[in-house]
Amino acid sequence: MRDRRLVLLWAGFALASLVSVALVLRREDRLSDLHIYYGALADLRAGRPLYEYAADNGGPFTYPPFAALVLWPITAVPLGVAEALWLAATCAAVVAIAVPVGRTLAAARLPGHVSTVPSGRVGTPIMVATVAAVLMVSAPVQSNLRFGQVSIFIVLMALLDGMGPPSRVRGLLVGVAAAIKLTPLLFVAYFLVSGRYRDAARASAAFVACGALALVLLPAESLTYWAGTVAQTSRIGNLASLGNQSVHGMLLRLGMDERSLPLVWAALVTVICGLALLRARGLVGQGRPGHAAVLVGCATVAASPVSWTHHQVWTVLAAMLLVGAAGVTRRVAGAALLASMVLSLGVVLAPVSTRPGVQFLFENARVLGAGALCVAGFGAVAVAAGRAHRRASTRRAWLRVGVASLGVLAFFAVQPLPAGADPTFKAYRRADVANPRYFFVCRGQAECIRYGTEDPVTFGSRSEQTKVRVNGVVSDQVARLDYHSAPGGPPRSIPLLAAYPGVRTFSFRSATVVHGRLVAYSADGRALATYDDELAAAVRAGRL
């Protein structure tokens, strides 16, 4: 029976891998990040500056110069060959990550271990195959495949070093990984707080040595990066988008003003990282280095200014460790976190999220889950779950979990979000014009001209349970249209669509327009008209 399950699990992994790779190769924008690496290094070999490169999609090279040295060999083969090798290496990295994590899960079920489960022991091969299969279908791994990202390899290096047995080289992988992508530097602090001083020294020395090597071989690029490019996070993309599931990204989506944001973000990151490191030290003392390494990895996801989906492999690993642990509390928490890492809850549960606060919870579930895990830690949750199990039956434990979950939903349902929060914002494109749900003020050229093209902007609105839709037309003198969710908030560009001859229309949705401001600009950048009170009045009056 066990052999059959093992074969089925690996068959499922292989099938998921093949389907995923096939779907990636069908995309026109496949492996776009790998294309950036390839193009930037080709420019570098031709004598052009590394950090001035921009791909066809506008993407720049964002990693330290040592990463260019590591990635250099991909330019020795045609791009198609590099794509095939990269996809195969990504799938292999998933298996390599599954081995230590599967062993950790299997060990947690052995008698005498802190995370002992009374019944249903499952061997290491089954656990490894299960972890590999779940990882492959998770959003972070799918994102690594789609974009051709290095993140999966960074996780592998840090994980092997973080939970590996003592050796004379332990720590080197973390140093090299940090020289490619800076976030693993938190593992140096983890080594220090857990008493692994030699590992911390080796990691630091490896990081410095890699940087020095890059300085010797790529002096101009090294100076450019460390003198300024390293701090230019805006080069990476729209940090307020839902794909950035970090504390920084969530604060941006909350519309926090620019002066308060750095202080609030620094305070939250300090608390999250500090508690995660303390929890990790406790886990090491309990003989659970795998749990400790994954917890520190989750802290890097929450604390980094930018944590795109492909960075969040750590959170998937943490969810599986929770699911495989003892106690209803941890298993339910792990299942919920795992669901958020496989599905986009903001999309799947949008029909039932009847309040903006609940929608915000769903759309930020990944960063909230990672942050909660860093604060609570595996060990703290283990104690709570153990006591609950001793005091009451499983049925009562489930009842407490259900009540707690309802309490969380109720809190977010009544929580007034800051004025700048706009978790549901979306501007519609030319392909959406045919949808009457998005474009409703006028249909056809004659009707839209009659609706209004004399004023700079003429618009109407529709209120729904969790959002407001704004649709209108603009006059010929309008060259740009921006929407601010709140005073002082960053502008969101609204596309002007040539839907019909002589008519340009627009449509967007927002969580609320109570504090919103719509600004129309001329071609020379002059503000033609500003609409703020009119937006709120249109919603109150139901003007169409």
XYZ file of C-alpha atoms in Angstrom, residues 70-518:
449
model
C 26.980 33.276 -11.228
C 24.535 33.614 -14.128
C 27.257 34.258 -16.707
C 27.333 30.644 -18.053
C 23.732 30.843 -19.353
C 24.922 33.134 -22.150
C 27.194 30.347 -23.443
C 24.198 28.505 -24.895
C 21.287 29.633 -27.098
C 18.347 31.155 -25.250
C 16.080 28.195 -26.030
C 18.580 25.783 -24.492
C 18.923 28.051 -21.450
C 15.129 28.013 -21.036
C 14.970 24.204 -21.103
C 17.861 23.826 -18.662
C 16.388 26.424 -16.322
C 12.987 24.754 -16.201
C 14.582 21.363 -15.546
C 16.799 22.836 -12.821
C 13.775 24.462 -11.168
C 11.929 21.133 -11.016
C 15.066 19.468 -9.627
C 15.361 22.204 -6.981
C 11.794 21.439 -5.859
C 12.798 17.829 -5.222
C 16.000 18.912 -3.479
C 13.976 21.139 -1.134
C 11.421 18.375 -0.528
C 14.063 15.947 0.768
C 15.113 17.811 3.960
C 11.599 19.141 4.596
C 10.083 15.660 4.138
C 12.633 14.242 6.547
C 11.737 16.948 9.050
C 8.045 16.070 8.777
C 8.744 12.353 9.141
C 10.998 12.942 12.160
C 8.302 15.043 13.813
C 6.058 11.953 13.809
C 8.560 9.641 15.501
C 7.942 8.626 19.137
C 9.757 10.856 21.610
C 9.928 13.842 19.277
C 8.512 17.154 20.361
C 5.930 17.051 17.549
C 4.888 13.435 18.090
C 1.595 12.435 16.523
C -0.014 9.476 18.366
C -1.058 7.563 15.272
C -0.700 7.362 11.501
C 3.084 7.319 11.149
C 4.199 8.054 7.629
C 7.700 7.212 6.370
C 10.249 9.622 4.985
C 9.827 8.616 1.289
C 6.086 9.311 1.450
C 6.670 12.665 3.127
C 9.325 13.698 0.592
C 7.031 12.834 -2.309
C 4.102 14.659 -0.681
C 6.148 17.810 -0.102
C 7.439 17.734 -3.685
C 3.947 17.326 -5.148
C 2.403 20.084 -3.016
C 5.311 22.432 -3.690
C 4.989 21.927 -7.431
C 1.340 23.064 -7.511
C 1.882 25.991 -5.125
C 1.768 29.546 -6.451
C 5.418 30.365 -5.551
C 6.866 27.420 -7.492
C 4.521 28.061 -10.406
C 5.724 31.661 -10.398
C 9.369 30.520 -10.382
C 8.653 28.381 -13.431
C 6.674 31.071 -15.231
C 9.246 33.831 -14.789
C 12.434 31.758 -14.770
C 13.397 33.024 -11.329
C 16.436 32.405 -9.133
C 14.376 32.514 -5.913
C 13.869 28.737 -5.711
C 17.649 28.202 -5.749
C 18.202 30.846 -3.066
C 15.704 29.059 -0.814
C 17.436 25.729 -1.425
C 20.869 27.090 -0.507
C 19.684 28.833 2.657
C 17.588 25.836 3.733
C 20.437 23.340 3.369
C 22.778 25.595 5.338
C 20.194 26.571 7.925
C 19.175 23.051 8.911
C 22.209 21.011 7.886
C 24.446 19.041 10.293
C 27.583 20.695 11.714
C 30.476 20.815 9.269
C 33.465 22.936 8.349
C 31.633 24.439 5.375
C 28.250 25.114 6.984
C 27.425 28.786 6.491
C 29.109 29.170 3.121
C 25.921 28.554 1.145
C 24.096 31.300 3.040
C 26.921 33.730 2.272
C 26.881 32.880 -1.422
C 23.077 33.045 -1.563
C 23.109 36.483 0.095
C 25.669 37.706 -2.438
C 23.196 36.751 -5.190
C 20.101 38.066 -3.401
C 20.402 39.993 -0.151
C 17.514 38.594 1.911
C 19.345 35.460 3.219
C 21.550 37.787 5.303
C 18.985 37.330 8.085
C 20.327 33.788 8.461
C 23.611 35.274 9.710
C 21.669 36.791 12.610
C 19.970 33.408 13.098
C 23.358 31.703 13.346
C 24.446 34.231 15.963
C 21.372 33.997 18.208
C 21.460 30.179 18.072
C 25.133 30.062 19.084
C 26.472 29.011 15.674
C 29.207 31.627 15.678
C 31.527 29.835 13.256
C 28.682 29.405 10.794
C 27.934 33.127 11.065
C 31.608 33.931 10.479
C 31.803 31.652 7.446
C 28.594 33.096 5.979
C 29.819 36.667 6.476
C 33.235 35.838 5.016
C 31.646 34.154 1.982
C 29.375 37.149 1.401
C 32.281 39.597 1.571
C 34.506 37.383 -0.591
C 31.827 37.113 -3.289
C 31.346 40.873 -3.245
C 35.111 41.402 -3.455
C 35.365 39.024 -6.404
C 32.644 40.963 -8.193
C 34.422 44.225 -7.398
C 37.607 42.912 -9.023
C 35.932 41.472 -12.115
C 33.092 44.013 -12.470
C 34.356 47.195 -10.776
C 32.059 49.696 -12.500
C 28.946 47.585 -11.941
C 29.872 46.992 -8.290
C 30.295 50.696 -7.608
C 27.047 51.504 -9.398
C 25.091 48.909 -7.443
C 26.425 49.496 -3.935
C 26.514 53.289 -4.334
C 22.839 53.665 -5.138
C 21.097 51.001 -7.211
C 20.726 48.724 -4.179
C 18.347 51.230 -2.551
C 16.223 51.862 -5.663
C 13.426 49.400 -4.922
C 11.145 51.233 -7.353
C 13.132 49.670 -10.221
C 11.602 46.319 -9.302
C 8.023 47.274 -10.179
C 4.813 48.534 -8.582
C 5.462 47.699 -4.939
C 1.848 48.413 -3.975
C 0.505 45.645 -6.215
C -1.032 42.564 -4.601
C 1.858 40.435 -5.850
C 4.137 42.075 -3.267
C 3.091 40.104 -0.182
C 5.482 41.772 2.253
C 4.760 44.045 5.203
C 6.038 46.957 3.115
C 3.694 46.099 0.257
C 0.723 45.775 2.604
C 1.446 49.173 4.147
C 1.602 50.706 0.684
C -1.785 49.188 -0.112
C -3.115 50.686 3.091
C -2.260 54.098 1.648
C 0.139 55.102 4.420
C 1.748 58.485 3.825
C 5.383 58.675 2.748
C 6.631 60.234 5.970
C 5.140 57.633 8.298
C 5.755 54.588 6.101
C 9.514 54.102 6.754
C 9.109 54.390 10.521
C 6.107 52.076 10.756
C 7.684 49.572 8.393
C 10.996 49.567 10.313
C 9.193 49.076 13.628
C 7.101 46.177 12.337
C 10.067 44.513 10.652
C 12.133 44.811 13.830
C 9.402 43.132 15.865
C 8.761 40.401 13.303
C 12.430 39.540 12.771
C 13.287 39.797 16.466
C 10.497 37.451 17.527
C 11.187 35.059 14.645
C 14.850 34.811 15.644
C 13.932 34.174 19.284
C 11.410 31.514 18.272
C 14.001 29.942 15.960
C 16.550 29.779 18.772
C 13.969 27.982 20.915
C 13.248 25.498 18.134
C 16.957 24.724 17.786
C 17.042 24.029 21.519
C 14.154 21.583 21.037
C 16.090 19.747 18.327
C 14.053 21.099 15.409
C 16.521 22.934 13.161
C 14.318 22.382 10.110
C 11.433 24.265 11.691
C 13.835 26.988 12.810
C 15.318 27.508 9.331
C 11.871 27.682 7.716
C 10.716 30.200 10.324
C 13.688 32.466 9.597
C 12.939 32.118 5.887
C 9.360 33.283 6.517
C 10.780 36.328 8.320
C 12.785 37.226 5.212
C 9.565 37.096 3.169
C 7.649 39.326 5.573
C 10.484 41.778 6.216
C 11.847 42.317 2.711
C 10.636 45.497 0.985
C 9.690 43.323 -1.981
C 8.317 39.775 -1.721
C 6.827 38.722 -5.026
C 5.028 35.400 -5.287
C 8.181 33.551 -6.352
C 9.897 34.635 -3.110
C 7.267 32.961 -0.926
C 8.436 29.332 -1.093
C 9.299 29.585 2.602
C 5.660 30.194 3.499
C 4.568 27.039 1.656
C 7.135 25.015 3.617
C 5.916 26.512 6.884
C 2.317 25.659 6.023
C 3.232 22.022 5.367
C 5.128 21.783 8.657
C 2.032 23.070 10.450
C -0.280 20.635 8.642
C 2.013 17.748 9.595
C 2.192 18.729 13.259
C 0.078 17.759 16.276
C -3.051 19.546 17.391
C -6.146 20.884 15.676
C -4.992 24.493 16.017
C -1.785 24.033 14.101
C -3.302 21.803 11.442
C -6.141 24.217 10.719
C -3.708 27.147 10.658
C -1.434 25.214 8.321
C -4.285 24.221 6.030
C -5.523 27.812 5.813
C -2.021 29.114 5.105
C -1.423 26.389 2.522
C -4.710 27.222 0.796
C -3.627 30.849 0.507
C -0.320 29.741 -1.033
C -1.975 27.542 -3.666
C -4.990 29.728 -4.462
C -5.460 33.465 -4.801
C -8.000 33.922 -2.021
C -8.744 37.489 -3.063
C -10.044 36.175 -6.400
C -11.575 32.863 -5.304
C -13.438 34.273 -2.293
C -14.344 37.671 -3.747
C -18.016 36.670 -4.226
C -18.401 35.993 -0.482
C -16.262 38.840 0.875
C -19.068 41.326 1.392
C -16.951 43.914 3.197
C -13.806 45.779 2.030
C -12.028 44.743 5.238
C -12.675 41.051 4.591
C -11.518 41.434 0.996
C -8.368 43.103 2.317
C -7.837 40.103 4.612
C -8.145 37.661 1.716
C -5.908 39.675 -0.606
C -3.181 40.031 2.038
C -3.568 36.553 3.560
C -0.053 35.477 2.596
C 1.799 38.293 4.310
C -0.546 38.218 7.311
C 0.002 34.470 7.638
C 3.782 34.750 7.356
C 3.848 37.598 9.867
C 1.613 35.744 12.339
C 3.833 32.675 12.095
C 6.945 34.753 12.782
C 5.321 36.262 15.872
C 3.773 33.046 17.223
C 6.356 30.569 15.998
C 5.953 26.803 15.687
C 6.929 26.317 19.308
C 4.431 28.786 20.779
C 1.594 27.300 18.770
C 2.696 23.824 19.796
C 2.309 24.661 23.467
C -1.159 26.107 22.947
C -2.278 23.139 20.887
C -0.890 20.654 23.400
C -2.699 22.236 26.318
C -5.934 22.414 24.372
C -5.649 18.731 23.558
C -5.111 17.805 27.193
C -7.972 19.935 28.485
C -10.715 19.091 26.037
C -11.870 16.773 23.341
C -11.067 17.202 19.679
C -14.608 18.417 19.090
C -14.188 21.241 21.561
C -10.814 22.088 20.021
C -12.489 22.426 16.637
C -15.128 24.639 18.222
C -12.472 26.980 19.601
C -10.750 27.138 16.241
C -14.046 27.963 14.544
C -14.897 30.696 17.053
C -11.411 32.200 16.692
C -11.698 32.189 12.891
C -15.093 33.887 13.011
C -13.631 36.440 15.396
C -10.861 37.280 12.933
C -13.361 37.656 10.090
C -15.614 39.829 12.259
C -12.679 42.048 13.206
C -11.763 42.694 9.583
C -15.420 43.074 8.606
C -15.935 46.034 10.962
C -12.412 47.441 10.744
C -12.395 50.828 8.996
C -9.486 50.785 6.580
C -7.378 53.945 6.221
C -8.526 56.298 3.515
C -5.629 55.408 1.242
C -6.325 51.692 1.298
C -7.506 50.461 -2.077
C -7.168 46.677 -2.080
C -9.543 46.160 -4.998
C -8.337 48.871 -7.388
C -8.205 47.908 -11.051
C -8.178 49.985 -14.240
C -9.829 48.324 -17.229
C -8.345 47.902 -20.692
C -9.513 47.996 -24.294
C -10.428 44.315 -24.243
C -12.924 44.995 -21.414
C -14.987 47.617 -23.280
C -17.553 45.058 -24.431
C -18.398 44.161 -20.818
C -21.435 46.244 -19.726
C -20.562 45.662 -16.086
C -17.427 47.787 -16.503
C -18.558 50.223 -19.234
C -22.102 51.261 -18.451
C -22.539 55.040 -18.912
C -22.840 54.814 -22.690
C -22.731 52.235 -25.454
C -21.716 53.152 -28.992
C -20.259 56.277 -30.596
C -23.415 58.409 -30.792
C -24.541 57.676 -27.246
C -21.098 58.403 -25.770
C -20.827 61.708 -27.648
C -24.252 62.741 -26.343
C -23.292 61.618 -22.841
C -20.636 64.301 -22.682
C -17.376 65.286 -24.334
C -17.488 69.055 -23.644
C -16.254 68.941 -20.040
C -12.775 67.483 -19.502
C -14.288 64.430 -17.786
C -17.876 63.219 -17.550
C -18.452 60.114 -15.481
C -20.918 57.944 -13.600
C -20.565 55.336 -10.873
C -22.050 52.110 -9.585
C -21.759 50.802 -6.043
C -21.362 47.104 -5.305
C -20.847 45.227 -2.050
C -17.068 45.600 -1.856
C -16.259 48.133 -4.537
C -17.315 51.178 -6.549
C -17.058 51.252 -10.333
C -16.392 54.557 -12.116
C -16.899 54.847 -15.872
C -16.880 57.904 -18.122
C -15.596 59.720 -21.187
C -12.969 62.457 -21.638
C -12.689 65.378 -24.031
C -9.990 65.828 -26.680
C -7.965 68.158 -24.460
C -7.311 65.436 -21.838
C -3.993 63.623 -22.328
C -3.705 61.848 -18.973
C -6.054 60.774 -16.205
C -4.872 59.922 -12.685
C -6.780 58.616 -9.679
C -5.663 59.121 -6.064
C -7.294 56.837 -3.488
C -6.603 59.397 -0.767
C -4.948 62.803 -0.343
C -1.191 62.347 -0.526
C -1.515 58.849 -1.938
C 0.350 57.791 -5.076
C -1.486 58.386 -8.370
C -2.896 55.448 -10.272
C -2.872 55.916 -14.033
C -6.216 55.357 -15.739
C -5.938 54.211 -19.381
C -7.824 56.345 -21.914
C -9.381 53.951 -24.402
C -10.318 54.773 -28.002
C -13.407 52.613 -27.793
C -15.285 54.369 -30.619
C -14.284 56.869 -33.340
C -13.915 60.305 -31.788
C -14.599 59.030 -28.264
C -12.214 58.067 -25.477
C -13.595 56.304 -22.455
C -12.246 54.911 -19.196
C -13.307 52.651 -16.359
C -11.856 51.598 -13.031
C -12.940 50.106 -9.734
C -11.978 51.154 -6.224
C -12.734 49.946 -2.707
C -14.133 53.389 -1.901
C -14.124 56.832 -3.502
C -15.070 58.753 -0.349
C -11.609 60.311 -0.225
C -10.754 59.713 -3.882
C -9.580 62.341 -6.346
C -9.668 62.167 -10.151
